[in-house]
mmCIF file of the C-alpha atoms, coordinates in Angstrom:
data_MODEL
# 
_entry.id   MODEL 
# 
loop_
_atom_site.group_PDB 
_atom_site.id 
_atom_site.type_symbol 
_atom_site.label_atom_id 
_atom_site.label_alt_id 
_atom_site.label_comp_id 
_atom_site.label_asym_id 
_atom_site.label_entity_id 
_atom_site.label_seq_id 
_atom_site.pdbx_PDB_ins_code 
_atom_site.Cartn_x 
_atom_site.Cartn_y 
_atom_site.Cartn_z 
_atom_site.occupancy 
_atom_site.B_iso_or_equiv 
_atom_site.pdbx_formal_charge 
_atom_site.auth_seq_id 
_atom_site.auth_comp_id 
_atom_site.auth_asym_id 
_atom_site.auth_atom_id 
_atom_site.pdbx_PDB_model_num 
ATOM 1   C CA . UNK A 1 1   ? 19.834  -2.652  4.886   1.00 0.00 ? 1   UNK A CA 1 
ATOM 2   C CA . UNK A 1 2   ? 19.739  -5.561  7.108   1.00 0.00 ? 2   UNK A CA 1 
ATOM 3   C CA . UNK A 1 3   ? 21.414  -4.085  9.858   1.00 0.00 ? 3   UNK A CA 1 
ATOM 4   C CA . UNK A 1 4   ? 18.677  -1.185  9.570   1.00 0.00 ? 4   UNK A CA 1 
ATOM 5   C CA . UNK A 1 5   ? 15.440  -4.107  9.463   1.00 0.00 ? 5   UNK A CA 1 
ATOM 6   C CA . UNK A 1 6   ? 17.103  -5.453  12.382  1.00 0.00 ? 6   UNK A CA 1 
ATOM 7   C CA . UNK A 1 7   ? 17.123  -2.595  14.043  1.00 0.00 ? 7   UNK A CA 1 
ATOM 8   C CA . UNK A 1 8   ? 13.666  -1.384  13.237  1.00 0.00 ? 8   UNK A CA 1 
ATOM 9   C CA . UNK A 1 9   ? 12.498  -5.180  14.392  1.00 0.00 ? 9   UNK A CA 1 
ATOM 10  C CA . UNK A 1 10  ? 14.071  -4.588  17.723  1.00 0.00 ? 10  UNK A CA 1 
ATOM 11  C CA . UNK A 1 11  ? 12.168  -0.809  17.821  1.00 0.00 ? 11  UNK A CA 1 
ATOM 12  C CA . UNK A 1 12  ? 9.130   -2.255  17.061  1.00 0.00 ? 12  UNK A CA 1 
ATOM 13  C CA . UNK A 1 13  ? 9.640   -4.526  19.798  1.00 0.00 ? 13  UNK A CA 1 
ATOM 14  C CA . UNK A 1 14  ? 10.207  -2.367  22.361  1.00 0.00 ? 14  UNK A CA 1 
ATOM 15  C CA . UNK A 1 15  ? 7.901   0.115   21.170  1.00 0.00 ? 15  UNK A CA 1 
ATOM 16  C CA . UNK A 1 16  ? 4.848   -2.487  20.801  1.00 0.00 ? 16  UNK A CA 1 
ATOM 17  C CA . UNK A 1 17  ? 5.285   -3.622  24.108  1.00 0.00 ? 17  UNK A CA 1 
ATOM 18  C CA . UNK A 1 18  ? 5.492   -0.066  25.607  1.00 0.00 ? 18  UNK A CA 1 
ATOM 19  C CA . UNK A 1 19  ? 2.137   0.805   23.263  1.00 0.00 ? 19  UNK A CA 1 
ATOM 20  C CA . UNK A 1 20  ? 0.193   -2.068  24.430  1.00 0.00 ? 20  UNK A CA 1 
ATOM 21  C CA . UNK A 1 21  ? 0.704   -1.054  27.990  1.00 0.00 ? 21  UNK A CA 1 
ATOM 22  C CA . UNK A 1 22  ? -0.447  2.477   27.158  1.00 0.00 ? 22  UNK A CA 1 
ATOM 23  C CA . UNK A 1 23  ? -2.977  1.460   24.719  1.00 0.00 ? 23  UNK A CA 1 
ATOM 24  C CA . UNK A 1 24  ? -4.356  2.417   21.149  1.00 0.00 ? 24  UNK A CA 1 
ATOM 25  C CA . UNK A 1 25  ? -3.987  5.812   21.100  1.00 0.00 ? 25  UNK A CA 1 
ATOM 26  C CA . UNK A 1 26  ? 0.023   4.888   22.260  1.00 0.00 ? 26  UNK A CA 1 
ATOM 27  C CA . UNK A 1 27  ? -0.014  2.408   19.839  1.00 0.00 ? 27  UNK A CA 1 
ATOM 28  C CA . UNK A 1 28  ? -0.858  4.826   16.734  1.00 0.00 ? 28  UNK A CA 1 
ATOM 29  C CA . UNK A 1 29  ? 2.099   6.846   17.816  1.00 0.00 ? 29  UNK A CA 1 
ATOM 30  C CA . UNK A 1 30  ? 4.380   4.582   18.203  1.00 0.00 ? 30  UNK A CA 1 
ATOM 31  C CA . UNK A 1 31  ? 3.491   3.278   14.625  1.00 0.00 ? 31  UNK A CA 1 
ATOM 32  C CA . UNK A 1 32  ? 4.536   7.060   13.937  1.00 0.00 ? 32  UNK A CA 1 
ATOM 33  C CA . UNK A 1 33  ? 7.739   6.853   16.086  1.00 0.00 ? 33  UNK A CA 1 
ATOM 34  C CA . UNK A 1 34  ? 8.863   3.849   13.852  1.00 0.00 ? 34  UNK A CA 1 
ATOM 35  C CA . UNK A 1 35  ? 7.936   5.461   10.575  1.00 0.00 ? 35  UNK A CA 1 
ATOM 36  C CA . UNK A 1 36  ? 9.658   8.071   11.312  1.00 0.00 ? 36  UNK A CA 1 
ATOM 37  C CA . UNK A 1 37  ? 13.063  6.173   12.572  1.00 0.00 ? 37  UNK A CA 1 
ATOM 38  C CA . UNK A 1 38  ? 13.066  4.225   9.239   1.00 0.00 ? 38  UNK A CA 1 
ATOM 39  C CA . UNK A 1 39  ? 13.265  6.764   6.122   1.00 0.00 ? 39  UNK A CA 1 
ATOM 40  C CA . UNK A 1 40  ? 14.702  4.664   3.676   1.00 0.00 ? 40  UNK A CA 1 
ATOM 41  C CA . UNK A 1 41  ? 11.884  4.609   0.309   1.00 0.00 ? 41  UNK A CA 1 
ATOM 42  C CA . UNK A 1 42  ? 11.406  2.331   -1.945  1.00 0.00 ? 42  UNK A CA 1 
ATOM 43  C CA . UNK A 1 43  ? 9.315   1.912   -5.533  1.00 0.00 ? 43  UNK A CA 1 
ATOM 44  C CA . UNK A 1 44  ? 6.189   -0.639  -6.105  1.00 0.00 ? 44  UNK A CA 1 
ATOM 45  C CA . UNK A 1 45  ? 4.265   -0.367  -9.448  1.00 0.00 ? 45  UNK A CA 1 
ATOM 46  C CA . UNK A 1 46  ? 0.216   -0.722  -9.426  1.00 0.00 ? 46  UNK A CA 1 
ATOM 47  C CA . UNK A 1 47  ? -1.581  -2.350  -12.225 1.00 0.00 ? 47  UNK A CA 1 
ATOM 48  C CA . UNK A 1 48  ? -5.148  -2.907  -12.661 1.00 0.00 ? 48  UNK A CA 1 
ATOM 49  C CA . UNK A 1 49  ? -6.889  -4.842  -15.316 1.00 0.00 ? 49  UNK A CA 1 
ATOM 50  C CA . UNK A 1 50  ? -10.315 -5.767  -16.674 1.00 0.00 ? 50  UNK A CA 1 
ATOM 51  C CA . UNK A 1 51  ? -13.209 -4.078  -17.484 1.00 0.00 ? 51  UNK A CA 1 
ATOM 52  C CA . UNK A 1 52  ? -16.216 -1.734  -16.256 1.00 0.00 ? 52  UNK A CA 1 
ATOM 53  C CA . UNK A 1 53  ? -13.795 -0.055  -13.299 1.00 0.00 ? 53  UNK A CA 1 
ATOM 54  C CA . UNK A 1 54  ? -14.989 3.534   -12.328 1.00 0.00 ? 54  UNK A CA 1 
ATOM 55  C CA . UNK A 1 55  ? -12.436 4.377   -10.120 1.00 0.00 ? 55  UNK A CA 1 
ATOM 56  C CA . UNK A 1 56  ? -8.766  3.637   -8.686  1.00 0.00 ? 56  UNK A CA 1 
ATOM 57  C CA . UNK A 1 57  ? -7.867  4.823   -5.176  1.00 0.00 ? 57  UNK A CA 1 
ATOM 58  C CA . UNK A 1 58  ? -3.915  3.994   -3.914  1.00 0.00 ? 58  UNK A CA 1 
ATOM 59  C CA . UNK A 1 59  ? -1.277  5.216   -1.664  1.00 0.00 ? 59  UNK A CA 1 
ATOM 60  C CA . UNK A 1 60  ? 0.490   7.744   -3.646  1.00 0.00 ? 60  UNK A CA 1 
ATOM 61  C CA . UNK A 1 61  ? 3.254   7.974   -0.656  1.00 0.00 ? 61  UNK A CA 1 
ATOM 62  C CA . UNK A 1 62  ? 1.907   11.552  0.881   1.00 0.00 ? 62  UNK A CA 1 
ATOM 63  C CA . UNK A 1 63  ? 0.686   11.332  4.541   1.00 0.00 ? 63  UNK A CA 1 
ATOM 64  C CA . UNK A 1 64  ? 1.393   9.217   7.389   1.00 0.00 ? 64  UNK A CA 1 
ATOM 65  C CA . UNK A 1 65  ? 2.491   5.259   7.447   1.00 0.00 ? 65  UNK A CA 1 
ATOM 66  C CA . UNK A 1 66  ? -1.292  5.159   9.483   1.00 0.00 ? 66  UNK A CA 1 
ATOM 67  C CA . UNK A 1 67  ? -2.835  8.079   7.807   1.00 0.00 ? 67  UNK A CA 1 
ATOM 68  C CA . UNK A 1 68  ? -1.772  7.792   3.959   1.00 0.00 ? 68  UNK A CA 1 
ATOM 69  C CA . UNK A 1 69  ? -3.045  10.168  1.550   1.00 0.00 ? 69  UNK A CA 1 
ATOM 70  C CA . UNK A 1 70  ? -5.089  8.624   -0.887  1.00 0.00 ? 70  UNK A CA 1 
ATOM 71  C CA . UNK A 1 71  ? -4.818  9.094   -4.632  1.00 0.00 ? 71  UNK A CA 1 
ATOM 72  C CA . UNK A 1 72  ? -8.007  8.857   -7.088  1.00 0.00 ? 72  UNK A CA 1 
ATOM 73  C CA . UNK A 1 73  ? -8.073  8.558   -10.395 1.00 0.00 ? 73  UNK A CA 1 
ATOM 74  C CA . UNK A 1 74  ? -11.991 8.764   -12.103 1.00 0.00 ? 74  UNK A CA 1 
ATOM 75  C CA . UNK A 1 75  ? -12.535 6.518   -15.202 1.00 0.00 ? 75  UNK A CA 1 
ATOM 76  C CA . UNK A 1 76  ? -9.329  5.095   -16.044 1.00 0.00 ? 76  UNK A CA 1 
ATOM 77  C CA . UNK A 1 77  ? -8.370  3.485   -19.070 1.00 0.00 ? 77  UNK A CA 1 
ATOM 78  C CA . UNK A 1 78  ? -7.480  0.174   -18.657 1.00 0.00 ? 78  UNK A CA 1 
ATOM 79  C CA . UNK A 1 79  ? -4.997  -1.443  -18.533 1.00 0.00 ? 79  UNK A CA 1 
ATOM 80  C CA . UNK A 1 80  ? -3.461  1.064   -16.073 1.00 0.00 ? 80  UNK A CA 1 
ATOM 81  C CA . UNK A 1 81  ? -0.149  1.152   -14.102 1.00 0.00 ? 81  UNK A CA 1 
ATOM 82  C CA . UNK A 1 82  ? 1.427   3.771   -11.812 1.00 0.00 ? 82  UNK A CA 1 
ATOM 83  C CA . UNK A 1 83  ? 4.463   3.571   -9.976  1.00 0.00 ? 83  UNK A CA 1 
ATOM 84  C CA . UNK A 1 84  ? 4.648   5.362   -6.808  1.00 0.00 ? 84  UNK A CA 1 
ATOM 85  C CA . UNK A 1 85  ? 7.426   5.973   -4.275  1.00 0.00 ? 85  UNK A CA 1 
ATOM 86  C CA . UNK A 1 86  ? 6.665   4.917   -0.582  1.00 0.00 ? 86  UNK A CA 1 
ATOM 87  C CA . UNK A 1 87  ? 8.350   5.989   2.232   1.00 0.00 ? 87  UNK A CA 1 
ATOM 88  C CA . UNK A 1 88  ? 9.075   3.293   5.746   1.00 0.00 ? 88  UNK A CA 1 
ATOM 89  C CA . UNK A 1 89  ? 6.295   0.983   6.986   1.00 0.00 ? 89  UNK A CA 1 
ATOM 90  C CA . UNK A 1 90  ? 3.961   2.399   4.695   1.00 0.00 ? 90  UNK A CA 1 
ATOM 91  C CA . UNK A 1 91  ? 2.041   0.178   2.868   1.00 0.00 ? 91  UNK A CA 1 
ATOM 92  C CA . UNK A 1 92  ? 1.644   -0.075  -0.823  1.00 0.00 ? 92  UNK A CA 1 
ATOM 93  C CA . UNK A 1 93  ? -2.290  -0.593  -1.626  1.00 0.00 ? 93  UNK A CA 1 
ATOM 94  C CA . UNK A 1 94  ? -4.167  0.078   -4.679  1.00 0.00 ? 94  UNK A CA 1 
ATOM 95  C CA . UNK A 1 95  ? -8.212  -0.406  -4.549  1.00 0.00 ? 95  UNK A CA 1 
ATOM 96  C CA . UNK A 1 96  ? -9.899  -0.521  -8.347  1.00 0.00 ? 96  UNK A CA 1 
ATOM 97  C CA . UNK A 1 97  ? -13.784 -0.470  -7.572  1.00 0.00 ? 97  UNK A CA 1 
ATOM 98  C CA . UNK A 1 98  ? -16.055 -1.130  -10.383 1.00 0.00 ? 98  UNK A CA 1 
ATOM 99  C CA . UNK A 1 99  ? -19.998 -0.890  -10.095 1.00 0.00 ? 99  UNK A CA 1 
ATOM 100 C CA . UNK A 1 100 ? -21.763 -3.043  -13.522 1.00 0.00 ? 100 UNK A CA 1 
ATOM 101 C CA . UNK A 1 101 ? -24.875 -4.339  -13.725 1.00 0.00 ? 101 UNK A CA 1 
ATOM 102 C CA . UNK A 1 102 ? -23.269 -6.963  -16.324 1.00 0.00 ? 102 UNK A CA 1 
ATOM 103 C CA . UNK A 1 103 ? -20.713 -7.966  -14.120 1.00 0.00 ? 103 UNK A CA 1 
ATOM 104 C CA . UNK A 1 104 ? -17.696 -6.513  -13.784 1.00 0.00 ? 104 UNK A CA 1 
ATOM 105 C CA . UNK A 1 105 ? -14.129 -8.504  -13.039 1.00 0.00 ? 105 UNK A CA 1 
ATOM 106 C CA . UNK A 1 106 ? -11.055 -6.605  -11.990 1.00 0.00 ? 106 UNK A CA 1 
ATOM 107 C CA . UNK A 1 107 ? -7.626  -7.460  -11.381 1.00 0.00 ? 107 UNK A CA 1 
ATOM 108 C CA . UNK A 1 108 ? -5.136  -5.480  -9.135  1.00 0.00 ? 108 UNK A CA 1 
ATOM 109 C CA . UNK A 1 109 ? -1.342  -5.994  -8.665  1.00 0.00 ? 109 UNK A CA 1 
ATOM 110 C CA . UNK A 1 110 ? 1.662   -4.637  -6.551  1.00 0.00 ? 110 UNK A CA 1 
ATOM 111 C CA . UNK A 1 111 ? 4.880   -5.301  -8.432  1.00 0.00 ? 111 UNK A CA 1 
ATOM 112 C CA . UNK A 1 112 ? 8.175   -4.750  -6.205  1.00 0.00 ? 112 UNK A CA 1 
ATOM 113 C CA . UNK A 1 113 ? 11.385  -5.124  -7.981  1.00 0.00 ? 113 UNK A CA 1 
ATOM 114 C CA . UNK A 1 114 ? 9.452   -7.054  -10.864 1.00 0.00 ? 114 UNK A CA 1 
ATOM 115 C CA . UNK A 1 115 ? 7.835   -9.809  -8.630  1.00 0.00 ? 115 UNK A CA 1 
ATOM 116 C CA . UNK A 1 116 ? 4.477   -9.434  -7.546  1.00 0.00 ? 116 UNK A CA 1 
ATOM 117 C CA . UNK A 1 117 ? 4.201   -9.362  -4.021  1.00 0.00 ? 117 UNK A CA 1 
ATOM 118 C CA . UNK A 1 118 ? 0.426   -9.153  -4.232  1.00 0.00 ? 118 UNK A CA 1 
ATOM 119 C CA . UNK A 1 119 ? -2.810  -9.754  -6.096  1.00 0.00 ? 119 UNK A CA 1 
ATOM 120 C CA . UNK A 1 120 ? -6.241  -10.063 -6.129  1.00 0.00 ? 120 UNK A CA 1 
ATOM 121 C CA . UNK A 1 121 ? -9.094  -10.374 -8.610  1.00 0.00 ? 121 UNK A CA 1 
ATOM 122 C CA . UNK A 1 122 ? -12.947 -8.950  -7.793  1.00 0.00 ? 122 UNK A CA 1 
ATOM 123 C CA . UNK A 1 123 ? -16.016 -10.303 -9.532  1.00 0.00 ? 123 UNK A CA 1 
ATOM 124 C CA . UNK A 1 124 ? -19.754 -9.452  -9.898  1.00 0.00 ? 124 UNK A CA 1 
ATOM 125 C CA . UNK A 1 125 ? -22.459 -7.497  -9.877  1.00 0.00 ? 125 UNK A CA 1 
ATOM 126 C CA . UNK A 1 126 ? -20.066 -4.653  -7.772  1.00 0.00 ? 126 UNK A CA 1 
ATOM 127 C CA . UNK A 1 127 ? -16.349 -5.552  -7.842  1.00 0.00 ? 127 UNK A CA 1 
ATOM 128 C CA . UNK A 1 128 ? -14.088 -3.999  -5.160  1.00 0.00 ? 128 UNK A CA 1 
ATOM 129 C CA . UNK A 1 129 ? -10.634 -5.813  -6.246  1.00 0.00 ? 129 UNK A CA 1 
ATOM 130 C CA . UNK A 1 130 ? -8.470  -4.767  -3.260  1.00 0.00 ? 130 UNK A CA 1 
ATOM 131 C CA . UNK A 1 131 ? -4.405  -5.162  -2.793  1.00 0.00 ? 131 UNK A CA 1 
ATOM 132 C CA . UNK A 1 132 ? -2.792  -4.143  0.025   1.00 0.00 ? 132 UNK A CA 1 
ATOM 133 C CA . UNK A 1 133 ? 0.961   -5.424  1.077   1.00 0.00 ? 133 UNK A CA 1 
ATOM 134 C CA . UNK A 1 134 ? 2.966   -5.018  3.913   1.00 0.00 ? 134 UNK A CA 1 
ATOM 135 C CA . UNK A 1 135 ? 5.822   -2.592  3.549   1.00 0.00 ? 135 UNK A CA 1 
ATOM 136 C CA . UNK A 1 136 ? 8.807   -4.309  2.045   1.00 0.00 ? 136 UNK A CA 1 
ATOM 137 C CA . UNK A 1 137 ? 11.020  -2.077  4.625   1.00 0.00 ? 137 UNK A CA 1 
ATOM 138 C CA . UNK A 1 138 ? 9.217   -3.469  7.061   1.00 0.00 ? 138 UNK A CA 1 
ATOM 139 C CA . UNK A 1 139 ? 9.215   -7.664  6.112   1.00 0.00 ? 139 UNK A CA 1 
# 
């Protein structure tokens, strides 16, 4: 595996350089051109706590490392988990939105071989809790 992150790191060096010159458009596709070169998947678990959340939306691992699909789920019972399998720079995100006129506070998490590699907590009168991470192919 390290060989294949150094390799990728030298790709997207080359590759970034070569898209900056040719600019965004060149840049999208070389995002693709990378994706593509590293296949190797991995697993991340979502979790979502508190109260009052209407709806979860996360990369289910269909689509595109810059055009994921997005999964919903409508009215989920809390606490909820899901774990997902993810696929090169792709990165794991989970978004738990929760609309409450009482106040609503909601907790998201991305678990990665049982650590938490990230977490965030929303509060309020609308409470968009948001996690994104980087790919752990990628780091």
């Amino acid at each position: 595996m390290n060989s294949t992150i150094r390799t990728v790191r030298a790709a997207v060096g080359a590759l970034a350089a070569a898209g900056l010159a040719l600019g965004l458009t060149a840049c999208s596709e070389t995002v693709d051109q990378v994706d593509k070169a590293v296949d190797e998947t991995y697993e991340v678990t979502y979790e979502v706590t508190g109260d009052g959340v209407d709806t979860i939306e996360y990369h289910g691992g269909g689509g595109k490392a810059m055009e994921p699909k997005i999964e919903t789920v409508e009215q989920p019972t809390l606490p909820w988990q899901k774990t997902v399998t993810l696929r090169g720079i792709m990165p794991p995100a989970v978004m738990p939105i929760a609309v409450d006129i009482t106040g609503a506070e909601v907790t998201c998490k991305i678990v990665y071989q049982g650590e938490v590699i990230k977490q965030e907590t929303g509060a309020g009168l609308a409470a968009a809790g948001g996690c994104v991470a980087v790919s752990p192919i990628a780091d």
